[in-house]
Amino acid sequence: MSLLPFIADIERLPKPADAEAVARGLEQWGQRASELNDHHEKASCAALASDRAGRALLSGLFGNSPFLSQALLAEPTILCSIAEHGFATSLGRVIDTLGEPSCFGAPRETIARNLRIARRRVAMIVALADLCEVWPLERVTGALSAFADAAIQAALSHLLKEASSAGQLPPLDPLDPTHGSGIFVVGMGKLGARELNYSSDVDLIILYDSERLKGASGDAQQTLQRLTRQLVTLLSERTQDGYVLRVDLRLRPDPGSTPLAISTGAAETYYETLGQNWERAAMIKARPVAGDLESGHLFLSRLRPFVWRKHLDFAAIQDIHSIKRQINAHKGHLVIALLGHDIKVGRGGIREIEFYAQTQQLIWGGRVPELRVAGTCPALRALATIGQTEQSVCGDLIEAYRFLRRTEHRIQMVADEQRHHLPPDDAGFGRIATFLGHRSGIAFGEELTRRLETVERHYAALFEDAPELGSGEGNLVFTGTEDDPDTLKTLSSLGFRDGSAISACVRGWHHGRIRATRSTRARELLTELMPALLKALGRTVNPDAAFMKFDEFLSRLPAGVQLFSLFYSRPALLDEVAEVMGSAPRLAEHLSRRVSLLEGMLSGDFDAPVPSREAIKAELEASLAHLVDFQDVLDGLRRYVHDGEFQIGMQLLRNRVSAAQASRNLSDLADAAILTLLPRVEAEFARAHGVVPGGAFAVLALGKLGSQELTFDSDLDLVFVYDAPEGLDSMSDGERPLAASQYYARLSQRLTSALTALTAEGRLYQIDTRLRPSGNAGPVASEVRALEQYHTEAAWTFEHMALTRARVLCAPPPLAERIGRMIRAVLHRRRDPAQLVLDVADMRVRIEQERATSNPWMLKHSRGGLLDLEFIAQYLALREGANHPAVLDRSAAEVFDRLGKAGVLGQQETLALGAMCRFFATLQILLRLTVGTARDEAKFPVGVRQTLARATEMRDFNAVRRRLMDAQAYVRSYFERTIERPAALARQRQRQIERKKGSE
């Protein structure tokens, strides 16, 4: 007769996968047996190694599980005890010991060691009962769960008794400190359902009734936070004796923003207002496992209406469906790769079976009490009983569940690791197959594949009429508190680099951490939108940055239902918004401030041509007419201009307008803003200082604004000019009169401040006034006669180059005409060609010394770039202005065209230089809109590259790069031929003349 009568069939014991490990283990077993002091135990252990069944069992342990081998060799008598008393009694003795006051009343080091030794014993007892097929799956998981309950209770009792003795908590019963304490632990997940694994963590929520803590001295809440940390350490910390349980507290309400221990009142409020359907699903398995169990049951009873809703509207049912539909069900037409497969959360895995049951429990459990069961298999049986699931499907899923859980247990038995993945290699896969009792890895693989495909087929059929929420590329699961591995893979395939950060952020949305997602309806809509939203963001130039911009956008919203409903009804709008978030940070910033623009994007007028400057001004005047307070005017002006910039930017991104037209539209918008603002600034200024009788004020636009080629984020180059009948001696007529020079200087500063001030609606423009006479050293506003004299007698050549793009933006007609005559006279003046080319070349050298770059995408300052092209145009305009006045124009492209018509340039030169102006301008405005000033080509996302190719009518981005290199080489060569070489010759002639004069 066998010494181990509970082994019914030796052939069903696991065969050893590692013969050498068996030999080592049996040798160590004999040595450990010889070291025992008790003669009976020594003899029993020695006999087991000789017993056929005993040797087969020991071989199966030593040859498959280093963890169980180590545990058995640490305490070999446990096998003898099981042989003598049976599994149930042996387990009961270990667990009962934990509930004795002598256990939880021991010093911290002692209870920590005792709990770890108890855990090792329980692991051995349960594993042996499992491997010997004495206990079915439910008994195995129930035993592991019972030990976890007892261990948590013992640890909590120890800590409560200690805190009560120190006066940190109210007086508690020393024989049972948890009784009546109001402090309890709710077990979630597998622990709550009594389905615990060998090595999985335990999901706990630590709760307390704050009314029960009123008798405590000091801050009882702080005490409980500290006590919770100590509980986690006592159970989870690894010592030389191992650990007790891995504790996870992240299933508590909104773990990212709540304390470790939470009051029952706060928890109830959370579930009533922000609780999600996945949290309802999690609560199906919840039960009090330790502490004041009476308080725990009362708490869960109060949550029953949250978990089991009798009436569900369509949106709620859709959201429950989404729990299942977030997992991409392949319906069996893709092969499941077994090596490395995750049998918990992978395709056809345990979680799909659990979700199959839980989602239906959530829908029907409010009206059918029979469905309110915690365990997975009991839930499946209940669904079959009420006819909600076919009996054959129920049988398939329960059989697969047991097979997969048994596989999961063997994986964890090997090394006591929280693992759910099958080995990634054939050798490891074969060892697990052997441990499970299969004749080969191939045979195991066939059995496993059949179960996985069965689960996947049934899971895919659940709610199959509902629209898919999967991304098409894989899972998108944002329920629970952990990253879903398949979801991270899906996010990566969609283009996101930091999938974990994206996943955590989405979970935060679902927790209602932002105002936009605090309503149930908003979260339900968001769940439906997530796949489409993430795919849209994934197609942008920088998916991670686009997502973070979208998060900022959502965070600023006061509510989300209206916006999410808009996205839901108009899915194409998501692509538009995603493009803004990923491609145009400036537009994204404005959209986050003005969500109402989204509705405007849907109107037919949004893509209509932007009206003329005069029409913009009229519309702007009308929008500001009702505003009295000057601050309101500034805010209203900013809203209008930013809205206009947004529309222009979107039209450019949508390829509805050319780069040249977008630049003209931006310039007209800036003109209209200044023209509308100036009279209001003058009126506001006149309240204190009056006006200068007979005086006049003008604003000159230079640079990009002057040539009406403005880009996004361009500075406005402005020069302020005034005329006073008595010159500098004129005085204003207000209560606080000012001299004309001071009056117009301050008026200029007021206008500049009104344009640049940062208000609640942002900044309007950056202003640069350094192109005024004498630059920063000169007066802010120039008197017109002084301006004329300066440009006639003292101005540098580079200042005349700037005048080639000057235009009077606003001024009374007489002053405008006078300034215009002065500009034309300066530009038409006959010049010394040698001195002109020297001055232009020297200016380019000075700029090169300050702004040199080897990056060709820094389009303005790279050699052969925009600046060289503009210098060529301005140089030729000044050189030819006297003989060919018609060549003068503010736009470089137009200058080249006019030079061609005048015969100064050949036809090929004219066409080439004009084409390069347009090419550079297109690249510049798009790059300003998308990547801003960050011009690292390696970081240009795909979307930006495609946009550049489309806008420049190139085949692809590589063609754009080649065109840029060729264009810069051409411009560089032309600049050398037209300016640098003639300047070098002129400089040489100057030196020769100077040497000749010196010799005379």
PDB file of N, CA and C in Angstrom, residues 70-120:
ATOM      1  N   GLN A  70      12.250  24.252  -3.269  1.00  0.00           N
ATOM      2  CA  GLN A  70      12.863  24.978  -2.162  1.00  0.00           C
ATOM      3  C   GLN A  70      11.963  24.973  -0.936  1.00  0.00           C
ATOM      4  N   ALA A  71      10.658  25.164  -1.158  1.00  0.00           N
ATOM      5  CA  ALA A  71       9.718  25.192  -0.043  1.00  0.00           C
ATOM      6  C   ALA A  71       9.635  23.829   0.637  1.00  0.00           C
ATOM      7  N   LEU A  72       9.625  22.761  -0.136  1.00  0.00           N
ATOM      8  CA  LEU A  72       9.524  21.421   0.443  1.00  0.00           C
ATOM      9  C   LEU A  72      10.791  21.039   1.187  1.00  0.00           C
ATOM     10  N   LEU A  73      11.936  21.419   0.625  1.00  0.00           N
ATOM     11  CA  LEU A  73      13.202  21.094   1.286  1.00  0.00           C
ATOM     12  C   LEU A  73      13.383  21.918   2.556  1.00  0.00           C
ATOM     13  N   ALA A  74      12.772  23.115   2.612  1.00  0.00           N
ATOM     14  CA  ALA A  74      12.848  23.928   3.824  1.00  0.00           C
ATOM     15  C   ALA A  74      12.054  23.287   4.954  1.00  0.00           C
ATOM     16  N   GLU A  75      11.008  22.544   4.631  1.00  0.00           N
ATOM     17  CA  GLU A  75      10.153  21.929   5.657  1.00  0.00           C
ATOM     18  C   GLU A  75       9.623  20.599   5.134  1.00  0.00           C
ATOM     19  N   PRO A  76      10.481  19.586   5.057  1.00  0.00           N
ATOM     20  CA  PRO A  76      10.078  18.310   4.439  1.00  0.00           C
ATOM     21  C   PRO A  76       8.973  17.581   5.191  1.00  0.00           C
ATOM     22  N   THR A  77       8.834  17.880   6.471  1.00  0.00           N
ATOM     23  CA  THR A  77       7.828  17.148   7.272  1.00  0.00           C
ATOM     24  C   THR A  77       6.407  17.496   6.872  1.00  0.00           C
ATOM     25  N   ILE A  78       6.243  18.561   6.098  1.00  0.00           N
ATOM     26  CA  ILE A  78       4.883  18.938   5.726  1.00  0.00           C
ATOM     27  C   ILE A  78       4.238  17.856   4.868  1.00  0.00           C
ATOM     28  N   LEU A  79       5.024  17.172   4.047  1.00  0.00           N
ATOM     29  CA  LEU A  79       4.477  16.105   3.213  1.00  0.00           C
ATOM     30  C   LEU A  79       4.064  14.921   4.082  1.00  0.00           C
ATOM     31  N   CYS A  80       4.845  14.657   5.123  1.00  0.00           N
ATOM     32  CA  CYS A  80       4.482  13.587   6.054  1.00  0.00           C
ATOM     33  C   CYS A  80       3.195  13.925   6.803  1.00  0.00           C
ATOM     34  N   SER A  81       3.062  15.215   7.172  1.00  0.00           N
ATOM     35  CA  SER A  81       1.867  15.655   7.880  1.00  0.00           C
ATOM     36  C   SER A  81       0.632  15.499   7.009  1.00  0.00           C
ATOM     37  N   ILE A  82       0.770  15.841   5.724  1.00  0.00           N
ATOM     38  CA  ILE A  82      -0.359  15.694   4.805  1.00  0.00           C
ATOM     39  C   ILE A  82      -0.730  14.228   4.661  1.00  0.00           C
ATOM     40  N   ALA A  83       0.291  13.373   4.562  1.00  0.00           N
ATOM     41  CA  ALA A  83       0.033  11.942   4.423  1.00  0.00           C
ATOM     42  C   ALA A  83      -0.713  11.393   5.632  1.00  0.00           C
ATOM     43  N   GLU A  84      -0.403  11.999   6.788  1.00  0.00           N
ATOM     44  CA  GLU A  84      -1.013  11.489   8.032  1.00  0.00           C
ATOM     45  C   GLU A  84      -2.384  12.098   8.299  1.00  0.00           C
ATOM     46  N   HIS A  85      -2.532  13.429   8.058  1.00  0.00           N
ATOM     47  CA  HIS A  85      -3.766  14.114   8.462  1.00  0.00           C
ATOM     48  C   HIS A  85      -4.657  14.530   7.304  1.00  0.00           C
ATOM     49  N   GLY A  86      -4.142  14.542   6.097  1.00  0.00           N
ATOM     50  CA  GLY A  86      -4.944  14.964   4.959  1.00  0.00           C
ATOM     51  C   GLY A  86      -4.737  16.444   4.654  1.00  0.00           C
ATOM     52  N   PHE A  87      -5.163  16.844   3.481  1.00  0.00           N
ATOM     53  CA  PHE A  87      -4.946  18.219   3.019  1.00  0.00           C
ATOM     54  C   PHE A  87      -5.787  19.224   3.801  1.00  0.00           C
ATOM     55  N   ALA A  88      -7.061  18.940   3.983  1.00  0.00           N
ATOM     56  CA  ALA A  88      -7.965  19.909   4.607  1.00  0.00           C
ATOM     57  C   ALA A  88      -7.536  20.223   6.033  1.00  0.00           C
ATOM     58  N   THR A  89      -7.217  19.180   6.792  1.00  0.00           N
ATOM     59  CA  THR A  89      -6.803  19.391   8.183  1.00  0.00           C
ATOM     60  C   THR A  89      -5.484  20.149   8.242  1.00  0.00           C
ATOM     61  N   SER A  90      -4.560  19.762   7.400  1.00  0.00           N
ATOM     62  CA  SER A  90      -3.252  20.447   7.380  1.00  0.00           C
ATOM     63  C   SER A  90      -3.417  21.925   7.063  1.00  0.00           C
ATOM     64  N   LEU A  91      -4.254  22.232   6.083  1.00  0.00           N
ATOM     65  CA  LEU A  91      -4.483  23.630   5.730  1.00  0.00           C
ATOM     66  C   LEU A  91      -5.191  24.362   6.863  1.00  0.00           C
ATOM     67  N   GLY A  92      -6.199  23.718   7.445  1.00  0.00           N
ATOM     68  CA  GLY A  92      -6.962  24.342   8.528  1.00  0.00           C
ATOM     69  C   GLY A  92      -6.094  24.717   9.701  1.00  0.00           C
ATOM     70  N   ARG A  93      -5.149  23.861  10.051  1.00  0.00           N
ATOM     71  CA  ARG A  93      -4.266  24.147  11.185  1.00  0.00           C
ATOM     72  C   ARG A  93      -3.432  25.404  10.941  1.00  0.00           C
ATOM     73  N   VAL A  94      -2.932  25.555   9.722  1.00  0.00           N
ATOM     74  CA  VAL A  94      -2.111  26.723   9.403  1.00  0.00           C
ATOM     75  C   VAL A  94      -2.948  27.996   9.484  1.00  0.00           C
ATOM     76  N   ILE A  95      -4.128  27.945   8.885  1.00  0.00           N
ATOM     77  CA  ILE A  95      -4.965  29.146   8.843  1.00  0.00           C
ATOM     78  C   ILE A  95      -5.493  29.495  10.230  1.00  0.00           C
ATOM     79  N   ASP A  96      -5.909  28.481  10.995  1.00  0.00           N
ATOM     80  CA  ASP A  96      -6.453  28.744  12.335  1.00  0.00           C
ATOM     81  C   ASP A  96      -5.433  29.421  13.235  1.00  0.00           C
ATOM     82  N   THR A  97      -4.185  29.050  13.070  1.00  0.00           N
ATOM     83  CA  THR A  97      -3.130  29.645  13.907  1.00  0.00           C
ATOM     84  C   THR A  97      -3.048  31.153  13.718  1.00  0.00           C
ATOM     85  N   LEU A  98      -3.316  31.616  12.502  1.00  0.00           N
ATOM     86  CA  LEU A  98      -3.206  33.045  12.208  1.00  0.00           C
ATOM     87  C   LEU A  98      -4.263  33.866  12.942  1.00  0.00           C
ATOM     88  N   GLY A  99      -5.374  33.236  13.328  1.00  0.00           N
ATOM     89  CA  GLY A  99      -6.444  33.979  13.987  1.00  0.00           C
ATOM     90  C   GLY A  99      -6.296  34.065  15.492  1.00  0.00           C
ATOM     91  N   GLU A 100      -5.287  33.433  16.042  1.00  0.00           N
ATOM     92  CA  GLU A 100      -5.110  33.445  17.491  1.00  0.00           C
ATOM     93  C   GLU A 100      -4.454  34.745  17.945  1.00  0.00           C
ATOM     94  N   PRO A 101      -4.908  35.279  19.107  1.00  0.00           N
ATOM     95  CA  PRO A 101      -4.310  36.525  19.620  1.00  0.00           C
ATOM     96  C   PRO A 101      -2.797  36.447  19.791  1.00  0.00           C
ATOM     97  N   SER A 102      -2.312  35.249  20.074  1.00  0.00           N
ATOM     98  CA  SER A 102      -0.869  35.118  20.258  1.00  0.00           C
ATOM     99  C   SER A 102      -0.122  35.375  18.958  1.00  0.00           C
ATOM    100  N   CYS A 103      -0.829  35.199  17.839  1.00  0.00           N
ATOM    101  CA  CYS A 103      -0.195  35.459  16.543  1.00  0.00           C
ATOM    102  C   CYS A 103      -0.163  36.949  16.259  1.00  0.00           C
ATOM    103  N   PHE A 104      -1.335  37.599  16.231  1.00  0.00           N
ATOM    104  CA  PHE A 104      -1.348  39.016  15.862  1.00  0.00           C
ATOM    105  C   PHE A 104      -0.862  39.924  16.989  1.00  0.00           C
ATOM    106  N   GLY A 105      -0.758  39.351  18.200  1.00  0.00           N
ATOM    107  CA  GLY A 105      -0.251  40.152  19.310  1.00  0.00           C
ATOM    108  C   GLY A 105       1.250  40.094  19.462  1.00  0.00           C
ATOM    109  N   ALA A 106       1.923  39.307  18.609  1.00  0.00           N
ATOM    110  CA  ALA A 106       3.375  39.167  18.695  1.00  0.00           C
ATOM    111  C   ALA A 106       4.068  40.418  18.160  1.00  0.00           C
ATOM    112  N   PRO A 107       5.348  40.595  18.447  1.00  0.00           N
ATOM    113  CA  PRO A 107       6.095  41.727  17.899  1.00  0.00           C
ATOM    114  C   PRO A 107       6.067  41.719  16.361  1.00  0.00           C
ATOM    115  N   ARG A 108       6.328  42.884  15.772  1.00  0.00           N
ATOM    116  CA  ARG A 108       6.215  43.042  14.326  1.00  0.00           C
ATOM    117  C   ARG A 108       7.100  42.041  13.585  1.00  0.00           C
ATOM    118  N   GLU A 109       8.349  41.879  14.022  1.00  0.00           N
ATOM    119  CA  GLU A 109       9.264  40.963  13.327  1.00  0.00           C
ATOM    120  C   GLU A 109       8.758  39.523  13.412  1.00  0.00           C
ATOM    121  N   THR A 110       8.158  39.188  14.524  1.00  0.00           N
ATOM    122  CA  THR A 110       7.684  37.816  14.717  1.00  0.00           C
ATOM    123  C   THR A 110       6.487  37.518  13.828  1.00  0.00           C
ATOM    124  N   ILE A 111       5.509  38.421  13.824  1.00  0.00           N
ATOM    125  CA  ILE A 111       4.326  38.164  12.993  1.00  0.00           C
ATOM    126  C   ILE A 111       4.693  38.188  11.515  1.00  0.00           C
ATOM    127  N   ALA A 112       5.638  39.056  11.134  1.00  0.00           N
ATOM    128  CA  ALA A 112       6.068  39.094   9.740  1.00  0.00           C
ATOM    129  C   ALA A 112       6.652  37.747   9.324  1.00  0.00           C
ATOM    130  N   ARG A 113       7.471  37.166  10.204  1.00  0.00           N
ATOM    131  CA  ARG A 113       8.099  35.870   9.885  1.00  0.00           C
ATOM    132  C   ARG A 113       7.061  34.753   9.894  1.00  0.00           C
ATOM    133  N   ASN A 114       6.163  34.788  10.869  1.00  0.00           N
ATOM    134  CA  ASN A 114       5.148  33.732  10.970  1.00  0.00           C
ATOM    135  C   ASN A 114       4.218  33.739   9.758  1.00  0.00           C
ATOM    136  N   LEU A 115       3.853  34.930   9.300  1.00  0.00           N
ATOM    137  CA  LEU A 115       2.980  35.014   8.126  1.00  0.00           C
ATOM    138  C   LEU A 115       3.670  34.454   6.887  1.00  0.00           C
ATOM    139  N   ARG A 116       4.944  34.691   6.735  1.00  0.00           N
ATOM    140  CA  ARG A 116       5.669  34.212   5.557  1.00  0.00           C
ATOM    141  C   ARG A 116       5.861  32.701   5.607  1.00  0.00           C
ATOM    142  N   ILE A 117       6.116  32.174   6.792  1.00  0.00           N
ATOM    143  CA  ILE A 117       6.236  30.717   6.926  1.00  0.00           C
ATOM    144  C   ILE A 117       4.886  30.064   6.641  1.00  0.00           C
ATOM    145  N   ALA A 118       3.817  30.681   7.150  1.00  0.00           N
ATOM    146  CA  ALA A 118       2.478  30.155   6.901  1.00  0.00           C
ATOM    147  C   ALA A 118       2.171  30.162   5.409  1.00  0.00           C
ATOM    148  N   ARG A 119       2.580  31.219   4.733  1.00  0.00           N
ATOM    149  CA  ARG A 119       2.332  31.288   3.297  1.00  0.00           C
ATOM    150  C   ARG A 119       3.063  30.171   2.553  1.00  0.00           C
ATOM    151  N   ARG A 120       4.296  29.893   2.965  1.00  0.00           N
ATOM    152  CA  ARG A 120       5.061  28.827   2.328  1.00  0.00           C
ATOM    153  C   ARG A 120       4.380  27.482   2.538  1.00  0.00           C
TER     154      ARG A 120
END
